[in-house]
């Protein structure tokens, strides 16, 4: 689903803290406003992001159709193929074994490779976008997503072939 929603639940103890707090929270996360809407005077507090709710629904339908275990297995398989293919090019994972996510792969940019030039070529020539490192990892790693409907072996093979072409120039 697109970003923008954060489903959340609160325990009875947390709700007691919210109801009895002495300071006013930010308007953007004022649970008391939401609580007043649903249990009190129905006072307006925000505009519901209807498009995001529909997108979440469709994502959940897609997950149910595929089966959760199958989806987990597909993400792991696609990630494994990506990491194997990158290792054949001398590109190694940043995260240690046991700490890697199958949906977001961080890999070390090889010495002498221009991060921005490679990412720009991938985007402009092949329509593929990978993320760069953030903060102290800027210019040192790439972040490559293998999640959702686009997590497929076909897409990984396209990325690997495109990256290989660019790096061999």
PDB file of C-alpha atoms in Angstrom:
ATOM      1  CA  UNK A   1       0.000   0.000   0.000  1.00  0.00           C
ATOM      2  CA  UNK A   2       1.159   3.567  -0.451  1.00  0.00           C
ATOM      3  CA  UNK A   3       2.724   5.211   2.589  1.00  0.00           C
ATOM      4  CA  UNK A   4       0.661   7.481   4.752  1.00  0.00           C
ATOM      5  CA  UNK A   5      -1.319   5.249   7.069  1.00  0.00           C
ATOM      6  CA  UNK A   6      -0.229   3.896  10.408  1.00  0.00           C
ATOM      7  CA  UNK A   7      -2.760   1.496  11.897  1.00  0.00           C
ATOM      8  CA  UNK A   8      -2.407   1.597  15.653  1.00  0.00           C
ATOM      9  CA  UNK A   9      -4.097   0.212  18.740  1.00  0.00           C
ATOM     10  CA  UNK A  10      -3.915   1.375  22.343  1.00  0.00           C
ATOM     11  CA  UNK A  11      -4.229  -0.639  25.514  1.00  0.00           C
ATOM     12  CA  UNK A  12      -6.654   0.407  28.245  1.00  0.00           C
ATOM     13  CA  UNK A  13      -3.654   1.605  30.282  1.00  0.00           C
ATOM     14  CA  UNK A  14      -2.428   3.762  27.376  1.00  0.00           C
ATOM     15  CA  UNK A  15      -5.904   5.246  26.951  1.00  0.00           C
ATOM     16  CA  UNK A  16      -5.947   6.163  30.647  1.00  0.00           C
ATOM     17  CA  UNK A  17      -2.658   8.014  30.181  1.00  0.00           C
ATOM     18  CA  UNK A  18      -4.029   9.798  27.090  1.00  0.00           C
ATOM     19  CA  UNK A  19      -7.215  10.855  28.876  1.00  0.00           C
ATOM     20  CA  UNK A  20      -5.332  12.130  31.946  1.00  0.00           C
ATOM     21  CA  UNK A  21      -2.337  13.843  30.374  1.00  0.00           C
ATOM     22  CA  UNK A  22      -1.600  17.389  31.516  1.00  0.00           C
ATOM     23  CA  UNK A  23       0.193  18.603  28.369  1.00  0.00           C
ATOM     24  CA  UNK A  24      -1.379  19.119  24.957  1.00  0.00           C
ATOM     25  CA  UNK A  25       0.065  16.882  22.214  1.00  0.00           C
ATOM     26  CA  UNK A  26       0.620  17.954  18.627  1.00  0.00           C
ATOM     27  CA  UNK A  27      -2.587  18.370  16.654  1.00  0.00           C
ATOM     28  CA  UNK A  28      -1.259  15.796  14.178  1.00  0.00           C
ATOM     29  CA  UNK A  29      -1.321  12.990  16.724  1.00  0.00           C
ATOM     30  CA  UNK A  30      -3.914  14.078  19.230  1.00  0.00           C
ATOM     31  CA  UNK A  31      -5.624  10.817  20.082  1.00  0.00           C
ATOM     32  CA  UNK A  32      -7.998  12.644  22.416  1.00  0.00           C
ATOM     33  CA  UNK A  33      -9.432  14.487  19.386  1.00  0.00           C
ATOM     34  CA  UNK A  34      -9.991  11.190  17.605  1.00  0.00           C
ATOM     35  CA  UNK A  35     -11.492   9.663  20.746  1.00  0.00           C
ATOM     36  CA  UNK A  36     -13.872  12.624  21.114  1.00  0.00           C
ATOM     37  CA  UNK A  37     -14.998  12.139  17.525  1.00  0.00           C
ATOM     38  CA  UNK A  38     -15.798   8.448  17.941  1.00  0.00           C
ATOM     39  CA  UNK A  39     -17.203   8.492  21.476  1.00  0.00           C
ATOM     40  CA  UNK A  40     -18.298  12.045  22.147  1.00  0.00           C
ATOM     41  CA  UNK A  41     -19.645  15.007  20.229  1.00  0.00           C
ATOM     42  CA  UNK A  42     -18.346  13.865  16.821  1.00  0.00           C
ATOM     43  CA  UNK A  43     -16.250  17.021  16.664  1.00  0.00           C
ATOM     44  CA  UNK A  44     -14.277  17.311  13.404  1.00  0.00           C
ATOM     45  CA  UNK A  45     -10.583  16.521  13.850  1.00  0.00           C
ATOM     46  CA  UNK A  46      -9.210  15.639  10.409  1.00  0.00           C
ATOM     47  CA  UNK A  47     -10.075  14.646   6.861  1.00  0.00           C
ATOM     48  CA  UNK A  48      -9.974  10.904   6.408  1.00  0.00           C
ATOM     49  CA  UNK A  49      -7.501   9.881   3.665  1.00  0.00           C
ATOM     50  CA  UNK A  50     -10.077   7.850   1.736  1.00  0.00           C
ATOM     51  CA  UNK A  51      -7.711   6.994  -1.106  1.00  0.00           C
ATOM     52  CA  UNK A  52      -5.200   5.530   1.355  1.00  0.00           C
ATOM     53  CA  UNK A  53      -7.884   3.507   3.107  1.00  0.00           C
ATOM     54  CA  UNK A  54      -8.986   2.050  -0.241  1.00  0.00           C
ATOM     55  CA  UNK A  55      -5.365   1.303  -1.144  1.00  0.00           C
ATOM     56  CA  UNK A  56      -4.854  -0.452   2.181  1.00  0.00           C
ATOM     57  CA  UNK A  57      -8.001  -2.510   1.577  1.00  0.00           C
ATOM     58  CA  UNK A  58      -6.816  -3.555  -1.884  1.00  0.00           C
ATOM     59  CA  UNK A  59      -3.377  -4.441  -0.520  1.00  0.00           C
ATOM     60  CA  UNK A  60      -4.938  -6.641   2.135  1.00  0.00           C
ATOM     61  CA  UNK A  61      -7.147  -8.318  -0.489  1.00  0.00           C
ATOM     62  CA  UNK A  62      -4.042  -8.997  -2.588  1.00  0.00           C
ATOM     63  CA  UNK A  63      -2.219 -10.476   0.402  1.00  0.00           C
ATOM     64  CA  UNK A  64      -5.187 -12.690   1.230  1.00  0.00           C
ATOM     65  CA  UNK A  65      -5.443 -13.903  -2.377  1.00  0.00           C
ATOM     66  CA  UNK A  66      -1.752 -14.814  -2.534  1.00  0.00           C
ATOM     67  CA  UNK A  67      -1.662 -16.216   0.984  1.00  0.00           C
ATOM     68  CA  UNK A  68       0.510 -14.705   3.685  1.00  0.00           C
ATOM     69  CA  UNK A  69       2.986 -17.606   3.794  1.00  0.00           C
ATOM     70  CA  UNK A  70       3.318 -17.532  -0.007  1.00  0.00           C
ATOM     71  CA  UNK A  71       3.907 -13.793   0.078  1.00  0.00           C
ATOM     72  CA  UNK A  72       6.632 -14.121   2.717  1.00  0.00           C
ATOM     73  CA  UNK A  73       8.249 -16.910   0.677  1.00  0.00           C
ATOM     74  CA  UNK A  74       8.115 -14.837  -2.541  1.00  0.00           C
ATOM     75  CA  UNK A  75       9.731 -11.829  -0.884  1.00  0.00           C
ATOM     76  CA  UNK A  76      12.499 -13.999   0.569  1.00  0.00           C
ATOM     77  CA  UNK A  77      13.095 -15.784  -2.740  1.00  0.00           C
ATOM     78  CA  UNK A  78      13.282 -12.539  -4.711  1.00  0.00           C
ATOM     79  CA  UNK A  79      15.606 -10.979  -2.140  1.00  0.00           C
ATOM     80  CA  UNK A  80      17.847 -14.064  -2.157  1.00  0.00           C
ATOM     81  CA  UNK A  81      18.086 -13.940  -5.964  1.00  0.00           C
ATOM     82  CA  UNK A  82      18.949 -10.235  -5.834  1.00  0.00           C
ATOM     83  CA  UNK A  83      21.693 -10.719  -3.244  1.00  0.00           C
ATOM     84  CA  UNK A  84      23.127 -13.697  -5.157  1.00  0.00           C
ATOM     85  CA  UNK A  85      23.101 -11.781  -8.458  1.00  0.00           C
ATOM     86  CA  UNK A  86      24.729  -8.741  -6.899  1.00  0.00           C
ATOM     87  CA  UNK A  87      27.389 -10.904  -5.243  1.00  0.00           C
ATOM     88  CA  UNK A  88      28.317 -12.190  -8.703  1.00  0.00           C
ATOM     89  CA  UNK A  89      29.142  -8.547  -9.536  1.00  0.00           C
ATOM     90  CA  UNK A  90      31.162  -8.112  -6.349  1.00  0.00           C
ATOM     91  CA  UNK A  91      28.422  -6.154  -4.577  1.00  0.00           C
ATOM     92  CA  UNK A  92      27.968  -7.340  -1.006  1.00  0.00           C
ATOM     93  CA  UNK A  93      25.165  -6.829   1.526  1.00  0.00           C
ATOM     94  CA  UNK A  94      25.614  -4.067   4.068  1.00  0.00           C
ATOM     95  CA  UNK A  95      23.596  -5.749   6.806  1.00  0.00           C
ATOM     96  CA  UNK A  96      25.003  -8.844   8.475  1.00  0.00           C
ATOM     97  CA  UNK A  97      23.396 -12.267   8.103  1.00  0.00           C
ATOM     98  CA  UNK A  98      20.463 -12.545  10.480  1.00  0.00           C
ATOM     99  CA  UNK A  99      19.740  -8.801  10.338  1.00  0.00           C
ATOM    100  CA  UNK A 100      18.648  -8.426   6.716  1.00  0.00           C
ATOM    101  CA  UNK A 101      15.141  -7.619   5.592  1.00  0.00           C
ATOM    102  CA  UNK A 102      13.821  -9.521   2.578  1.00  0.00           C
ATOM    103  CA  UNK A 103      11.894  -6.424   1.515  1.00  0.00           C
ATOM    104  CA  UNK A 104      14.656  -3.809   1.649  1.00  0.00           C
ATOM    105  CA  UNK A 105      18.169  -4.832   0.724  1.00  0.00           C
ATOM    106  CA  UNK A 106      21.053  -2.563   1.623  1.00  0.00           C
ATOM    107  CA  UNK A 107      24.249  -3.243  -0.315  1.00  0.00           C
ATOM    108  CA  UNK A 108      27.690  -1.655  -0.264  1.00  0.00           C
ATOM    109  CA  UNK A 109      28.521   0.460  -3.311  1.00  0.00           C
ATOM    110  CA  UNK A 110      31.797  -0.854  -4.764  1.00  0.00           C
ATOM    111  CA  UNK A 111      34.865   1.377  -4.512  1.00  0.00           C
ATOM    112  CA  UNK A 112      35.186   3.790  -7.409  1.00  0.00           C
ATOM    113  CA  UNK A 113      31.505   3.591  -8.400  1.00  0.00           C
ATOM    114  CA  UNK A 114      29.657   6.909  -8.619  1.00  0.00           C
ATOM    115  CA  UNK A 115      26.457   6.405  -6.618  1.00  0.00           C
ATOM    116  CA  UNK A 116      24.445   9.194  -8.243  1.00  0.00           C
ATOM    117  CA  UNK A 117      25.600   8.425 -11.786  1.00  0.00           C
ATOM    118  CA  UNK A 118      24.563   4.778 -11.490  1.00  0.00           C
ATOM    119  CA  UNK A 119      21.207   5.563  -9.926  1.00  0.00           C
ATOM    120  CA  UNK A 120      20.514   8.259 -12.523  1.00  0.00           C
ATOM    121  CA  UNK A 121      21.390   5.870 -15.372  1.00  0.00           C
ATOM    122  CA  UNK A 122      19.136   3.181 -13.926  1.00  0.00           C
ATOM    123  CA  UNK A 123      16.255   5.644 -13.744  1.00  0.00           C
ATOM    124  CA  UNK A 124      16.744   7.467 -17.047  1.00  0.00           C
ATOM    125  CA  UNK A 125      17.733   4.496 -19.220  1.00  0.00           C
ATOM    126  CA  UNK A 126      15.761   1.640 -17.681  1.00  0.00           C
ATOM    127  CA  UNK A 127      13.006   3.239 -15.599  1.00  0.00           C
ATOM    128  CA  UNK A 128      14.390   1.597 -12.463  1.00  0.00           C
ATOM    129  CA  UNK A 129      14.819   3.442  -9.194  1.00  0.00           C
ATOM    130  CA  UNK A 130      16.904   2.329  -6.242  1.00  0.00           C
ATOM    131  CA  UNK A 131      17.503   4.366  -3.128  1.00  0.00           C
ATOM    132  CA  UNK A 132      20.773   5.799  -1.951  1.00  0.00           C
ATOM    133  CA  UNK A 133      22.134   5.703   1.544  1.00  0.00           C
ATOM    134  CA  UNK A 134      20.892   8.179   4.112  1.00  0.00           C
ATOM    135  CA  UNK A 135      22.839  10.208   6.669  1.00  0.00           C
ATOM    136  CA  UNK A 136      26.330   8.817   7.258  1.00  0.00           C
ATOM    137  CA  UNK A 137      25.646   6.065   4.681  1.00  0.00           C
ATOM    138  CA  UNK A 138      24.995   8.534   1.847  1.00  0.00           C
ATOM    139  CA  UNK A 139      27.141   7.531  -1.122  1.00  0.00           C
ATOM    140  CA  UNK A 140      28.157   4.286   0.605  1.00  0.00           C
ATOM    141  CA  UNK A 141      25.150   2.000   0.156  1.00  0.00           C
ATOM    142  CA  UNK A 142      22.205   1.415  -2.130  1.00  0.00           C
ATOM    143  CA  UNK A 143      18.780   0.487  -0.793  1.00  0.00           C
ATOM    144  CA  UNK A 144      16.932  -1.851  -3.135  1.00  0.00           C
ATOM    145  CA  UNK A 145      13.308  -2.689  -2.450  1.00  0.00           C
ATOM    146  CA  UNK A 146      11.903  -6.141  -3.093  1.00  0.00           C
ATOM    147  CA  UNK A 147       8.415  -5.732  -1.706  1.00  0.00           C
ATOM    148  CA  UNK A 148       4.799  -5.785  -2.718  1.00  0.00           C
ATOM    149  CA  UNK A 149       3.462  -6.655  -6.139  1.00  0.00           C
ATOM    150  CA  UNK A 150       6.675  -5.578  -7.895  1.00  0.00           C
ATOM    151  CA  UNK A 151       8.775  -8.134  -5.988  1.00  0.00           C
ATOM    152  CA  UNK A 152       9.319 -10.598  -8.815  1.00  0.00           C
ATOM    153  CA  UNK A 153      12.205 -12.563 -10.266  1.00  0.00           C
ATOM    154  CA  UNK A 154      11.550 -10.839 -13.609  1.00  0.00           C
ATOM    155  CA  UNK A 155      12.099  -7.409 -12.040  1.00  0.00           C
ATOM    156  CA  UNK A 156      15.224  -8.570 -10.198  1.00  0.00           C
ATOM    157  CA  UNK A 157      16.678  -9.983 -13.432  1.00  0.00           C
ATOM    158  CA  UNK A 158      15.952  -6.663 -15.170  1.00  0.00           C
ATOM    159  CA  UNK A 159      17.715  -4.738 -12.400  1.00  0.00           C
ATOM    160  CA  UNK A 160      20.702  -7.089 -12.379  1.00  0.00           C
ATOM    161  CA  UNK A 161      21.132  -6.926 -16.159  1.00  0.00           C
ATOM    162  CA  UNK A 162      20.732  -3.124 -16.197  1.00  0.00           C
ATOM    163  CA  UNK A 163      23.166  -2.625 -13.330  1.00  0.00           C
ATOM    164  CA  UNK A 164      25.702  -4.954 -14.941  1.00  0.00           C
ATOM    165  CA  UNK A 165      25.500  -2.983 -18.193  1.00  0.00           C
ATOM    166  CA  UNK A 166      25.997   0.337 -16.410  1.00  0.00           C
ATOM    167  CA  UNK A 167      28.883  -0.881 -14.247  1.00  0.00           C
ATOM    168  CA  UNK A 168      30.697  -2.401 -17.241  1.00  0.00           C
ATOM    169  CA  UNK A 169      30.839   0.901 -19.148  1.00  0.00           C
TER     170      UNK A 169
END
